[in-house]
Amino acid sequence: MKNVLVCGYRDWAYSLYKLLDSPDYSLHYVSDKSLLEKIIEERQPEFIFFVGWSWMIKEDIINKYKCICLHPSKLPKYRGGSPLQHQIMNGETESAVTLFLMDKGIDTGDILYQESFSLGGNIKDIFGRIVLAGADGISEILKGNYKKSKQDNSKSSFYRRRTPDMSEITVDDIQNYTSEELFNKIRSLQSPYPNAFMVCKDGTKLVFEKVRVDNEK
C-alpha cells in the first residue's frame, strides 16, 4: 500500500488528519519538523500534504515528491504569511481552502482544489470550516478527482507574516478605526495566535481574548 504523509503541528491540522480515510493509502501524521526528512526517506510517500505547516521545505523534496500545501485563501490572492489575519483585518467576509502543488515559489504552484468558506465568527469557528473543507479536498485528491489549474499571477497579492508586536492595539487604532475594524483585528488574533493587547501606563499589557460590537450609540 502506498504511503501518504500529512504534516502539521496545530490542533486543527491534527483534527483534519483524523477525518481522513482512504482504502488505497496508508496515512501517517508528522508534527515534528526535525523528523520530517527521516520519515520521508523511510516512507517514500506518494503524496506529502502540508497543513498548518510554518517551515520552508527543501527544494529537493519538492522536486522529488508530490508536495501539496493547504493555504487558507483564494489563491492567487493573499499569498504569503498570516493569510487569515490579513483577510479578516481587510474586511474580507469569505475565503477559500486552496490545495496546490508546491514549487520553488511562495504559494505559486498549480491549484488542485479550492473550496470557499465563511470568515464569520471566531477563529475556532473558522478553523472548523477549514478542517472540513481541507479534509474533503485531500480525500478528493487521493481519489484522483482533481485537475491542475495555473494561478493567474496578474491577480495575485502577497503579505508578510505578522509578528507578535503587530498585535498591539494603539491609541492611533482607537482614534482612527471603526468598531468593526477593531473587532476584526481582535477576533483575528484569538488563540493560538498572539492575542491583541494594549500597553497600559504602568507598562503592563491588557490582553483581549474575546470581543463583540454593540451598535447602540
Short mmCIF file of C-alpha atoms in Angstrom, two decimals, residues 10-141:
data_model
loop_
_atom_site.label_atom_id
_atom_site.label_comp_id
_atom_site.label_asym_id
_atom_site.label_seq_id
_atom_site.Cartn_x
_atom_site.Cartn_y
_atom_site.Cartn_z
CA ARG A 10 -1.52 22.84 15.14
CA ASP A 11 -4.56 21.27 16.80
CA TRP A 12 -6.78 21.95 13.78
CA ALA A 13 -4.27 20.23 11.48
CA TYR A 14 -4.45 17.06 13.56
CA SER A 15 -8.25 17.28 13.59
CA LEU A 16 -8.18 17.41 9.80
CA TYR A 17 -5.90 14.37 9.65
CA LYS A 18 -8.25 12.40 11.91
CA LEU A 19 -11.09 12.91 9.41
CA LEU A 20 -9.10 11.32 6.58
CA ASP A 21 -9.60 7.75 5.50
CA SER A 22 -8.54 6.00 2.31
CA PRO A 23 -8.65 2.32 1.36
CA ASP A 24 -5.83 2.87 -1.13
CA TYR A 25 -3.27 4.67 1.05
CA SER A 26 -1.59 4.32 4.42
CA LEU A 27 -1.83 7.69 6.16
CA HIS A 28 0.81 8.99 8.57
CA TYR A 29 0.88 12.23 10.59
CA VAL A 30 4.11 14.21 11.05
CA SER A 31 4.27 17.06 13.58
CA ASP A 32 8.00 17.20 14.35
CA LYS A 33 9.93 19.12 11.69
CA SER A 34 13.22 17.56 12.82
CA LEU A 35 11.91 14.12 11.84
CA LEU A 36 10.37 15.08 8.50
CA GLU A 37 13.28 14.19 6.21
CA LYS A 38 13.92 10.90 8.02
CA ILE A 39 10.26 9.87 7.75
CA ILE A 40 10.12 10.86 4.07
CA GLU A 41 13.18 8.74 3.37
CA GLU A 42 11.69 5.77 5.23
CA ARG A 43 8.16 6.01 3.86
CA GLN A 44 8.82 7.19 0.29
CA PRO A 45 5.33 8.71 0.17
CA GLU A 46 3.13 9.06 -2.89
CA PHE A 47 1.86 12.42 -1.56
CA ILE A 48 3.00 14.80 1.17
CA PHE A 49 0.32 17.21 2.41
CA PHE A 50 1.37 20.24 4.43
CA VAL A 51 -1.49 21.61 6.53
CA GLY A 52 -0.79 24.29 9.13
CA TRP A 53 2.97 23.99 8.47
CA SER A 54 5.10 27.08 9.02
CA TRP A 55 8.55 25.98 7.84
CA MET A 56 10.16 26.08 4.43
CA ILE A 57 10.50 22.77 2.57
CA LYS A 58 13.75 21.97 0.81
CA GLU A 59 13.62 22.24 -2.96
CA ASP A 60 14.97 18.72 -3.49
CA ILE A 61 11.98 17.30 -1.55
CA ILE A 62 9.55 19.39 -3.60
CA ASN A 63 11.19 18.22 -6.83
CA LYS A 64 11.19 14.53 -5.88
CA TYR A 65 7.75 14.15 -4.24
CA LYS A 66 4.21 15.37 -4.85
CA CYS A 67 4.12 18.03 -2.15
CA ILE A 68 0.73 19.68 -1.68
CA CYS A 69 0.12 22.64 0.60
CA LEU A 70 -3.13 23.83 2.18
CA HIS A 71 -3.39 27.61 2.11
CA PRO A 72 -6.46 29.36 3.60
CA SER A 73 -7.08 31.96 0.91
CA LYS A 74 -8.46 32.24 -2.60
CA LEU A 75 -5.09 31.95 -4.26
CA PRO A 76 -3.52 33.74 -6.00
CA LYS A 77 -4.81 36.36 -3.52
CA TYR A 78 -3.21 36.58 -0.08
CA ARG A 79 -0.08 34.59 -0.79
CA GLY A 80 2.49 34.58 1.98
CA GLY A 81 2.20 34.67 5.76
CA SER A 82 -0.72 35.11 8.17
CA PRO A 83 -3.37 34.87 5.43
CA LEU A 84 -6.34 34.54 7.78
CA GLN A 85 -5.36 37.59 9.83
CA HIS A 86 -4.76 39.77 6.78
CA GLN A 87 -8.06 38.77 5.19
CA ILE A 88 -10.12 39.37 8.32
CA MET A 89 -8.42 42.70 9.08
CA ASN A 90 -9.02 43.81 5.49
CA GLY A 91 -12.74 43.20 5.92
CA GLU A 92 -12.98 40.10 3.75
CA THR A 93 -16.05 38.02 4.57
CA GLU A 94 -15.25 34.92 2.53
CA SER A 95 -12.07 32.94 1.88
CA ALA A 96 -11.21 29.52 0.49
CA VAL A 97 -9.24 26.43 1.30
CA THR A 98 -6.78 26.03 -1.55
CA LEU A 99 -4.71 22.89 -2.07
CA PHE A 100 -1.88 23.49 -4.51
CA LEU A 101 1.12 21.60 -5.85
CA MET A 102 4.18 23.16 -4.28
CA ASP A 103 7.01 24.60 -6.38
CA LYS A 104 10.02 26.81 -5.57
CA GLY A 105 7.83 29.92 -5.25
CA ILE A 106 5.75 31.01 -2.25
CA ASP A 107 2.17 29.77 -2.73
CA THR A 108 2.55 29.93 -6.52
CA GLY A 109 2.00 26.32 -7.62
CA ASP A 110 -0.81 24.80 -9.66
CA ILE A 111 -4.15 24.67 -7.85
CA LEU A 112 -5.68 21.21 -7.39
CA TYR A 113 -8.67 22.09 -5.20
CA GLN A 114 -10.37 25.24 -3.97
CA GLU A 115 -13.46 25.45 -1.76
CA SER A 116 -14.95 28.63 -0.29
CA PHE A 117 -15.73 29.15 3.39
CA SER A 118 -17.04 31.98 5.57
CA LEU A 119 -14.73 34.18 7.63
CA GLY A 120 -17.55 34.96 10.07
CA GLY A 121 -17.35 34.12 13.77
CA ASN A 122 -14.31 33.49 15.92
CA ILE A 123 -11.05 31.76 14.98
CA LYS A 124 -12.28 28.43 16.36
CA ASP A 125 -15.33 28.59 14.05
CA ILE A 126 -13.12 29.43 11.08
CA PHE A 127 -10.70 26.59 11.79
CA GLY A 128 -13.65 24.20 11.94
CA ARG A 129 -14.62 25.19 8.39
CA ILE A 130 -11.02 24.85 7.19
CA VAL A 131 -10.82 21.35 8.69
CA LEU A 132 -13.95 20.16 6.88
CA ALA A 133 -13.06 21.71 3.53
CA GLY A 134 -9.44 20.60 3.78
CA ALA A 135 -10.36 17.01 4.59
CA ASP A 136 -12.79 16.93 1.66
CA GLY A 137 -10.14 18.32 -0.67
CA ILE A 138 -7.42 15.89 0.37
CA SER A 139 -9.87 12.98 0.08
CA GLU A 140 -10.78 14.03 -3.47
CA ILE A 141 -7.12 14.32 -4.45
#
